[in-house]
Coordinates of C-alpha atoms in Angstrom, one line a residue:
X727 CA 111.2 68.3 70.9
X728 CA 110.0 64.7 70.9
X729 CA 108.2 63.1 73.8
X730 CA 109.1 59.6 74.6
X731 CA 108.5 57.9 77.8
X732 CA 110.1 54.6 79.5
X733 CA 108.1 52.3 81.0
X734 CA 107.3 53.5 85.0
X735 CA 109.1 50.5 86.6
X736 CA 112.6 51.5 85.2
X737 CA 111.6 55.0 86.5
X738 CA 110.3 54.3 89.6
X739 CA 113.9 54.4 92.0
X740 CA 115.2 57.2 90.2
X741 CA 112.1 59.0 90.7
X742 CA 111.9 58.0 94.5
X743 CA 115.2 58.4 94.9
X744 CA 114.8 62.1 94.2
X745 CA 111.7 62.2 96.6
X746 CA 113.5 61.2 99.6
X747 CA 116.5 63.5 99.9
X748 CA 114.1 66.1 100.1
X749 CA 113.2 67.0 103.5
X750 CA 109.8 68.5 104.2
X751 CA 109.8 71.5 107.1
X752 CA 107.0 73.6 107.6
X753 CA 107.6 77.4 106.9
X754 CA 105.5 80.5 107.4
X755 CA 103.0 81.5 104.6
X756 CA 101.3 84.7 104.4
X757 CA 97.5 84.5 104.5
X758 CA 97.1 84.8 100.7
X759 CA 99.8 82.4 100.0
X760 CA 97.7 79.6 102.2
X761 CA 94.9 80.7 100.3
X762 CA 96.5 79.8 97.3
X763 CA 98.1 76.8 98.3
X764 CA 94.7 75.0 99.8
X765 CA 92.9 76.0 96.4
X766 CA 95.4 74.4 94.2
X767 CA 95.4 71.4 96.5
X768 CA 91.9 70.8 96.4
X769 CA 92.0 71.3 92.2
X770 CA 94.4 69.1 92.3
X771 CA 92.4 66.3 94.4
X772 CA 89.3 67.2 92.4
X773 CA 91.3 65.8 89.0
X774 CA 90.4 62.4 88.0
X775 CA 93.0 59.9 88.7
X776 CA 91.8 57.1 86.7
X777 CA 94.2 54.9 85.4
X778 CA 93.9 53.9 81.6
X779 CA 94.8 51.3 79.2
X780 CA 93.8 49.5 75.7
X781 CA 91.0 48.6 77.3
X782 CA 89.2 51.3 78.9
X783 CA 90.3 54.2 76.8
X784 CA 88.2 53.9 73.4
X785 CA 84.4 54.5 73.0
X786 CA 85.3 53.0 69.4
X787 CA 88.4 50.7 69.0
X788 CA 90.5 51.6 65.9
X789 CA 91.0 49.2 63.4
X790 CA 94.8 49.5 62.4
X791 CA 94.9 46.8 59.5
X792 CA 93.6 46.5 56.0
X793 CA 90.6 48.4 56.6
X794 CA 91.9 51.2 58.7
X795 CA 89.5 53.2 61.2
X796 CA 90.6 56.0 63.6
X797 CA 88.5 54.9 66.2
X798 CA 87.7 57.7 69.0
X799 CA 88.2 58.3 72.5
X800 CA 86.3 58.5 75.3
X801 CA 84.8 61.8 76.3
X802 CA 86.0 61.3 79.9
X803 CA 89.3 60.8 78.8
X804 CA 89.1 63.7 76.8
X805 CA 87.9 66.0 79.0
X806 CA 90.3 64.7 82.2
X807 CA 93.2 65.5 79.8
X808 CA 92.1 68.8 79.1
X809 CA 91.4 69.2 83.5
X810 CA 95.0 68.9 83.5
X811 CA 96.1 70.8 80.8
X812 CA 93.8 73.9 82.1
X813 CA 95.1 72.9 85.9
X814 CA 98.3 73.3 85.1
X815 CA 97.6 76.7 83.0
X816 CA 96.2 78.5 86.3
X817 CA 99.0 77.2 88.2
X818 CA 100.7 79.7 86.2
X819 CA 98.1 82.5 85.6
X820 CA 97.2 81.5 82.2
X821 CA 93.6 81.7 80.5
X822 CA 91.8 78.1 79.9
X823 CA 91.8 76.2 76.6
X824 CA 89.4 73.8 75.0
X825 CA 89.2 71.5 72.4
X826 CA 86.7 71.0 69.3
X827 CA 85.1 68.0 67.8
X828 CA 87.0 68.5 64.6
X829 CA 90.3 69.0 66.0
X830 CA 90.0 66.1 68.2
X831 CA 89.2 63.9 65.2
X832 CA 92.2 64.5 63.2
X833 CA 94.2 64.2 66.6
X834 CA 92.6 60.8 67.0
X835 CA 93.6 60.1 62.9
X836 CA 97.3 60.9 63.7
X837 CA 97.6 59.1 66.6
X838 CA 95.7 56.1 64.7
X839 CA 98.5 56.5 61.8
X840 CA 101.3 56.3 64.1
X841 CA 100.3 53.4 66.1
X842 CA 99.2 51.4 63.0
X843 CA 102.7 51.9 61.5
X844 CA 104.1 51.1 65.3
X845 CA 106.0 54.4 64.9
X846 CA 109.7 54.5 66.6
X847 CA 109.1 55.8 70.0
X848 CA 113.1 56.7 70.2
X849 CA 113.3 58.8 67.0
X850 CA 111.7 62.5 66.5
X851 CA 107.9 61.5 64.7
X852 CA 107.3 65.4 64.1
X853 CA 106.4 65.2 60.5
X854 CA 107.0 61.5 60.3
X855 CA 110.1 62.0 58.3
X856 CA 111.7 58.6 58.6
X857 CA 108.5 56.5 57.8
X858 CA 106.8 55.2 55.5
X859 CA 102.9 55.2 54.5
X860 CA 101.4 51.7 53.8
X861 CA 99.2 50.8 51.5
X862 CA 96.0 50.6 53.9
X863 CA 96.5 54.0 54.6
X864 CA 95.2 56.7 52.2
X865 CA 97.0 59.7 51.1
X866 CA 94.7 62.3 52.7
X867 CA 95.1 60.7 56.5
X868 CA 99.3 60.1 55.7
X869 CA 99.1 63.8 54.4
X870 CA 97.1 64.8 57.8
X871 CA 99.2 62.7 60.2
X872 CA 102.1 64.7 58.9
X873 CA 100.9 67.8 59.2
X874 CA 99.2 67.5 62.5
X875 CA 102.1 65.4 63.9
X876 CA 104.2 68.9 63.0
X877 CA 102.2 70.9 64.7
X878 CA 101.6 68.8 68.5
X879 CA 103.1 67.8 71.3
X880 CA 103.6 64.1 71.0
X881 CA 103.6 61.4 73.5
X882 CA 104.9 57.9 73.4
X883 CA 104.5 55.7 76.7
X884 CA 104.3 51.6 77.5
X885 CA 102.9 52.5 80.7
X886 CA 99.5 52.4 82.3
X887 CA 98.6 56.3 82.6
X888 CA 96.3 58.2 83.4
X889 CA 94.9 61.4 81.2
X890 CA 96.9 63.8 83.5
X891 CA 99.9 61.9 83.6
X892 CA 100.6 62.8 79.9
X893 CA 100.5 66.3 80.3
X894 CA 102.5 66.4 83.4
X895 CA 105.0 64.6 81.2
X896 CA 104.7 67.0 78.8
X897 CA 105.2 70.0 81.1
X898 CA 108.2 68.8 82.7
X899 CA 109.5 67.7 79.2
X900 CA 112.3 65.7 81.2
X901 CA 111.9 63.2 78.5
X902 CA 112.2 65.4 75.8
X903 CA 114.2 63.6 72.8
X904 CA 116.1 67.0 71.7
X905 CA 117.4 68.0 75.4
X906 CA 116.5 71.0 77.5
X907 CA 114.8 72.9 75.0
X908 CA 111.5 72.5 77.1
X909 CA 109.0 72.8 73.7
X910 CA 106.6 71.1 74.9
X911 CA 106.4 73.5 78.0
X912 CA 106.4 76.0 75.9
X913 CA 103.5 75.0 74.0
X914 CA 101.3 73.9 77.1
X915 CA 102.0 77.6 78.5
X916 CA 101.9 79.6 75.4
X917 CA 100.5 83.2 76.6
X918 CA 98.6 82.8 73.0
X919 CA 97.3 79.5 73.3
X920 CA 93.2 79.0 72.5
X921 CA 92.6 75.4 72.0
X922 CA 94.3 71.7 72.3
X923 CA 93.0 69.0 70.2
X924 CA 93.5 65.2 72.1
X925 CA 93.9 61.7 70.1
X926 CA 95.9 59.1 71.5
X927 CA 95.7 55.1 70.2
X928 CA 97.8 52.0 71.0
X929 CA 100.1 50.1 68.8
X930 CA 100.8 46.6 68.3
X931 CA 104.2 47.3 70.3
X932 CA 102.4 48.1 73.6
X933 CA 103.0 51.6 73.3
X934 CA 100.4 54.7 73.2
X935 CA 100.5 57.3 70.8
X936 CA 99.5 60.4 72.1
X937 CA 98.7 63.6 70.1
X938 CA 98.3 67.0 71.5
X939 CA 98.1 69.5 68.6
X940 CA 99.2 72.7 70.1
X941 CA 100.0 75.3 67.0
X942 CA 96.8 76.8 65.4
X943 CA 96.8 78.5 62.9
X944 CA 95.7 82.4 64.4
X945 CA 97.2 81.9 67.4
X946 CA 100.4 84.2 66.8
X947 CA 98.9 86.9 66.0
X948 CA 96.5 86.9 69.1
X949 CA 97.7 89.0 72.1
X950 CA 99.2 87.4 74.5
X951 CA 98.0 86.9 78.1
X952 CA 101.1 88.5 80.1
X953 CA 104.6 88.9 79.2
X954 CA 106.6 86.7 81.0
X955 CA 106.0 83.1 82.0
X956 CA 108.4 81.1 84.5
X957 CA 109.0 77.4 85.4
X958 CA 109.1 77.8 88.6
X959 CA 106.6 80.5 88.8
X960 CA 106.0 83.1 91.0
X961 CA 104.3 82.7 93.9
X962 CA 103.5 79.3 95.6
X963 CA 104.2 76.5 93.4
X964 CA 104.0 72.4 93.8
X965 CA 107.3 71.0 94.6
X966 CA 106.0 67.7 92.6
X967 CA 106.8 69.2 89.5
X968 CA 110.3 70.1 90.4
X969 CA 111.6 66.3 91.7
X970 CA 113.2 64.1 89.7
X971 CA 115.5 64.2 86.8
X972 CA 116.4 66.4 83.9
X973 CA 113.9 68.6 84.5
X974 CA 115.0 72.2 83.0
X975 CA 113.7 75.1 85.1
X976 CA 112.9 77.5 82.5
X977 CA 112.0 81.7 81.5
X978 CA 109.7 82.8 78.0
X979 CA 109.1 86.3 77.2
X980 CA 105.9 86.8 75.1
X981 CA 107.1 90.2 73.4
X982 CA 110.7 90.8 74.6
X983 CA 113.7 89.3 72.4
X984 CA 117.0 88.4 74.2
X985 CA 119.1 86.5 72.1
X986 CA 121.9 86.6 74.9
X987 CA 122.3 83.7 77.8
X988 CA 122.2 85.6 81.0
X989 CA 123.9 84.4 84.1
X990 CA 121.1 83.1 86.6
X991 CA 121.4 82.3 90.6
X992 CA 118.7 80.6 92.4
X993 CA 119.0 81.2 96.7
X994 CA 117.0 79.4 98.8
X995 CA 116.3 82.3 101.3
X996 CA 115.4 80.0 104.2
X997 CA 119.3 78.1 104.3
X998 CA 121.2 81.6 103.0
X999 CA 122.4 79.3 100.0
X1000 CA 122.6 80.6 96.0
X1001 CA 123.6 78.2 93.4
X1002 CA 124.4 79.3 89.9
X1003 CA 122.5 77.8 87.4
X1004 CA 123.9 75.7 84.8
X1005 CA 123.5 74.6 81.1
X1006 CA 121.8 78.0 80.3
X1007 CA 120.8 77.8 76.8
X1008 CA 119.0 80.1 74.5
X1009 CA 116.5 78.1 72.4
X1010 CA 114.5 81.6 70.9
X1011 CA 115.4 80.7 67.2
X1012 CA 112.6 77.9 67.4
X1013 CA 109.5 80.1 68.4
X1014 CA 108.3 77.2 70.8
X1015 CA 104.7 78.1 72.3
X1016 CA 104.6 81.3 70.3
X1017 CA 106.9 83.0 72.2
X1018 CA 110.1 85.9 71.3
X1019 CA 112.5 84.5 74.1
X1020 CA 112.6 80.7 75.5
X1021 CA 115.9 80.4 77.8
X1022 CA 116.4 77.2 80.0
X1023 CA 119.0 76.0 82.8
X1024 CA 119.6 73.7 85.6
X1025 CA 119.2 75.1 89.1
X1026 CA 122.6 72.7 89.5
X1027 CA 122.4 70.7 92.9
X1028 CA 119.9 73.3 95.5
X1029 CA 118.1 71.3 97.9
X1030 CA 114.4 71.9 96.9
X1031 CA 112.6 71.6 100.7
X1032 CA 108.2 72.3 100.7
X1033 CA 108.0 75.5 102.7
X1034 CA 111.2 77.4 101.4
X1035 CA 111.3 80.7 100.1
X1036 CA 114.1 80.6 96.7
X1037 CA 114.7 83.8 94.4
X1038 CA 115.8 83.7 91.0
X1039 CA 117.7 86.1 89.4
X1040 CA 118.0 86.2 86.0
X1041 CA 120.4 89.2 85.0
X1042 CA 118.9 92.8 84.5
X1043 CA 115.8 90.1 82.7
X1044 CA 114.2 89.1 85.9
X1045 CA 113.9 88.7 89.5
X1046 CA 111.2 86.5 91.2
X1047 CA 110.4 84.8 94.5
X1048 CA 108.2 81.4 95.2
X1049 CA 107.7 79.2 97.8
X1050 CA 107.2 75.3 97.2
X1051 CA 104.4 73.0 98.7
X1052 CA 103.1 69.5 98.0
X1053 CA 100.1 69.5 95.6
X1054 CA 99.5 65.8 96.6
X1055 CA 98.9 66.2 100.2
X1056 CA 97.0 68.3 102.1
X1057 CA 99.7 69.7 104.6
X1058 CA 99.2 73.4 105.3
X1059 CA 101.6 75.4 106.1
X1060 CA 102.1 78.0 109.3
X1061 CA 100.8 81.7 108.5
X1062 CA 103.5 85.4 109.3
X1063 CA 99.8 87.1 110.3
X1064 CA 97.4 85.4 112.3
X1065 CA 93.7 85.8 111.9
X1066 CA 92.0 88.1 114.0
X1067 CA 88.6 87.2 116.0
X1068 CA 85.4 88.8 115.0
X1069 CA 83.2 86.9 117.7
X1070 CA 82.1 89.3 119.9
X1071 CA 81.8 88.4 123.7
X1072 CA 78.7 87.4 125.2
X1073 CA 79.0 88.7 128.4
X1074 CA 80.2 92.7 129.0
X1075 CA 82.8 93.1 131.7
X1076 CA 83.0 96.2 134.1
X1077 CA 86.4 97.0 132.9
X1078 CA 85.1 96.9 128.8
X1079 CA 82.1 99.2 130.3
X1080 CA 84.2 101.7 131.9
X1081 CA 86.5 101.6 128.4
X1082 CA 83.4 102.2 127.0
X1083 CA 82.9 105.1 129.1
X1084 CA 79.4 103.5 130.1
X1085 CA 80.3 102.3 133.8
X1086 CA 80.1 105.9 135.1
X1087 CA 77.1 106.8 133.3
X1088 CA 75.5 103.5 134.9
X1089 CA 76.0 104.3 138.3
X1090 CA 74.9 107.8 138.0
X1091 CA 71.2 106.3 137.3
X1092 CA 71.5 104.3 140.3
X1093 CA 72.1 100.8 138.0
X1094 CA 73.2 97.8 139.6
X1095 CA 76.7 97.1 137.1
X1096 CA 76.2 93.8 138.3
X1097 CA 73.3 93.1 136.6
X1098 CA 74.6 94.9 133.9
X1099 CA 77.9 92.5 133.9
X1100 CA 75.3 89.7 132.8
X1101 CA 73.6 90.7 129.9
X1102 CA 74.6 91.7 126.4
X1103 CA 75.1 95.2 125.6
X1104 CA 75.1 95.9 122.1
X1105 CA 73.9 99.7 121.8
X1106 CA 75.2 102.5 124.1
X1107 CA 72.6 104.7 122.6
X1108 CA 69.6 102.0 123.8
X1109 CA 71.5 102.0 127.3
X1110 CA 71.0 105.7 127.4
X1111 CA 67.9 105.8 126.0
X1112 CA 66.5 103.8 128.5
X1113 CA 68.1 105.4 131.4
X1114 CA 66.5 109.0 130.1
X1115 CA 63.2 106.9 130.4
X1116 CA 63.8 105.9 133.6
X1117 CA 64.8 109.5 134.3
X1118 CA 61.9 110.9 133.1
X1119 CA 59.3 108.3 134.4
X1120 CA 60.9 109.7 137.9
X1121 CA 60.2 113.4 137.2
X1122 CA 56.5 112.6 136.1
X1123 CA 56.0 110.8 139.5
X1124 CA 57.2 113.7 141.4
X1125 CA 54.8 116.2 139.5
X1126 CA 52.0 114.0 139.7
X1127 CA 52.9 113.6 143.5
X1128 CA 52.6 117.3 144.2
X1129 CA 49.5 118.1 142.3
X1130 CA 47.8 115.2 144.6
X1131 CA 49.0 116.7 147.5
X1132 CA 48.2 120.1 146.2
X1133 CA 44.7 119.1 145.6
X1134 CA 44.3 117.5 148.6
X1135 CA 45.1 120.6 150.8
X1136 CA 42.7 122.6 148.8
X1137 CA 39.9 120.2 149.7
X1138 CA 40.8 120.4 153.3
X1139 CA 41.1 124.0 153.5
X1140 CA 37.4 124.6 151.5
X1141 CA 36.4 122.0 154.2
X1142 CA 37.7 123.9 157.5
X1143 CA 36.0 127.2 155.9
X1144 CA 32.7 125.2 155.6
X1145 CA 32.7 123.9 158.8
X1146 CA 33.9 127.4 160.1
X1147 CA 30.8 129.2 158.8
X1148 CA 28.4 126.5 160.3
X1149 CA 29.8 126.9 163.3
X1150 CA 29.7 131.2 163.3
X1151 CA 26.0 130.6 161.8
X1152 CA 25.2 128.0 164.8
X1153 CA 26.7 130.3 167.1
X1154 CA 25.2 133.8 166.2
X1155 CA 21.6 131.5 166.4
X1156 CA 21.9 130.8 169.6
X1157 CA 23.3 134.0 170.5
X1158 CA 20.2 135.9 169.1
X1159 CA 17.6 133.8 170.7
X1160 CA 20.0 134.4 174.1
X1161 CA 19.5 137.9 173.4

């Protein structure tokens, strides 16, 4: 399970030479899926990208000779690697890690070791079992290099990095020293995982020794966080970590032993084509990440396309879908269901009135739908409400107009019989004096 890496310009064609036979197509994405995919994208620009070296990594340089000093990190770089690490963990529905002062200190002490002793890069350094402790270095950090060496995921590399780059090493494990076995994936996505610890330290041979101790003690007997972890996974995943070469796809069952190779197709659902995997291996004897089952293959020659649909089937152990996009770019991709409006018009047409079942109502008052049509109806009830006003107002006019008129012909009529008895008084006057 050791890490070694080549320096990037012997990697560079191979790696680009895997970038462009993949074509990129756009492909329909459910709602949720887009969701996913523009979250991840933005994590992913979010990560620092910082490129480091001998010279910017260290808040105190090591001293490597006679007098021998650890020497410590910066937090920066520290915490960027653990961004990554906690990054990648979500891409597969995993809980976060952290680290711990003390942890990163004797992470810092093995990396220290093995750069002062310019450690073979091309040889397992688990354990350092092929070297041997010089004098400048005490007993107790030799004794602590081994044992923390034993129990990380180590990381040689010539190369300017930066703190990400190491654990996406690490989680493709296509430079893993012992093959397909895909440890250090293991241990990165182990379901029981609760902390990392990060030292890292150049040697006088260019290279940088990086430390990751991954097995605590504790952490086997926690419970783990789901059952079943797949590389791909589920769901949308970036198509970055897929290019390239000898890169395993793997399956780990937390609780379920299989100690059987099962026969696994991968079908790209979009092209109708199913490959069968090859070099399935059964590596569960090692217990990598704390896990019962840890079975790797080759998806053999598929065309992996951002946008496609594939589904692996993995005997009666598993079958699961995902679709690929590019974590490094911000391409989206086309939606099956497509959003509905909630903007409601500003303007109310006759037809949406008579839908309503207003229209009629409307004219029966005697409103002008026209002037209506141009203004914002919101409330049927306040339409009505206001037309029953108007209703009413009408009926109160009416009353008041007859009780006026009513009153008025009262007065007239007491008037006539005034004036009539004036005139019969006037008139039986001068019919008396006649007399």
């Amino acid at each position: 399970m050791q890490m070694r890496h080549k320096p990037a310009l012997l990697l560079l064609p191979v790696i680009l030479l895997a970038v462009g036979s993949t074509a990129v197509q756009a492909a329909e994405f459910t709602p949720q899926e887009q969701a996913e995919v523009l979250r991840f994208q933005r994590e992913y620009q979010a990560l620092s990208k910082t490129v480091y070296t001998q010279q910017n990594i260290y808040a105190s340089k090591p001293s490597l000779k006679k007098k021998f000093k650890a020497g410590s990190l910066k937090s920066s770089y520290i915490n960027e690697q653990v961004a990554y690490i906690n990054y990648y963990r979500d891409l597969f529905g995993l809980t976060a890690v952290k680290t711990t002062s003390h942890g990163n200190k004797n992470a810092q002490t093995t990396a220290a070791v093995m750069a002062a002793i310019n450690a073979n890069p091309f040889v397992n350094q688990h354990g350092l079992p092929n070297e041997k402790r010089p004098s400048y270095i005490s007993k107790k950090n030799w004794l602590l290099a081994q044992d923390v060496s034993n129990s990380a995921n180590l990381n040689f590399n010539a190369s300017p990095q930066t703190a990400g780059d190491v654990v996406t090493d690490l989680l493709t494990d296509r430079y893993n020293l012992s093959g397909s076995d895909t440890g250090h994936r293991a241990w990165l996505l182990s379901t029981r995982l609760s902390k990392v610890s990060v030292g890292a330290a150049y040697g006088t041979n260019g290279y940088r020794y990086s430390v990751n101790q991954v097995l605590n003690v504790g952490d086997s007997a926690r419970t783990a966080s789901r059952e079943m972890v797949a590389y791909p996974n589920a769901g949308v995943f970036p198509l970055e970590l897929l290019n390239g070469q000898n890169i395993a796809w793997s399956l780990y069952f937390s609780n379920k032993v299989v100690t059987s190779t099962p026969k696994i197709t991968v079908t790209d659902d979009d092209t109708g084509k199913t490959v069968t995997a090859s070099q399935v291996a059964n590596y569960s004897e090692y217990g990598f990440g704390n896990f019962q089952t840890v079975i790797t293959y080759y998806p053999s020659k598929l065309q992996l396309t951002a946008g496609h649909k594939y589904t692996v089937r993995a005997g009666n152990l598993a079958t699961y879908s995902f679709k690929l996009f590019k974590q490094s770019s911000s391409q989206t991709y086309s939606s099956k269901v497509s959003s509905s409006s909630t903007q409601s018009k500003n303007k109310v047409s006759q037809k949406d009135l008579q839908n309503k079942g207003l229209a009629k109502y409307l004219y029966k008052v005697g409103k002008n739908i026209s002037t209506v049509k141009s203004k914002k109806i919101t409330n049927a009830k306040a339409v009505k409400k206001t037309s029953k006003t108007k209703k009413t107002s009408k009926k109160t006019s009416k009353k008041s107009s007859k009780k006026s008129r009513k009153k008025s012909s009262k007065k007239a009529k007491a008037k006539s019989k005034k004036t009539s008895k004036k005139a019969a008084k006037k008139s039986n006057k001068k019919s008396s004096k006649k007399k």
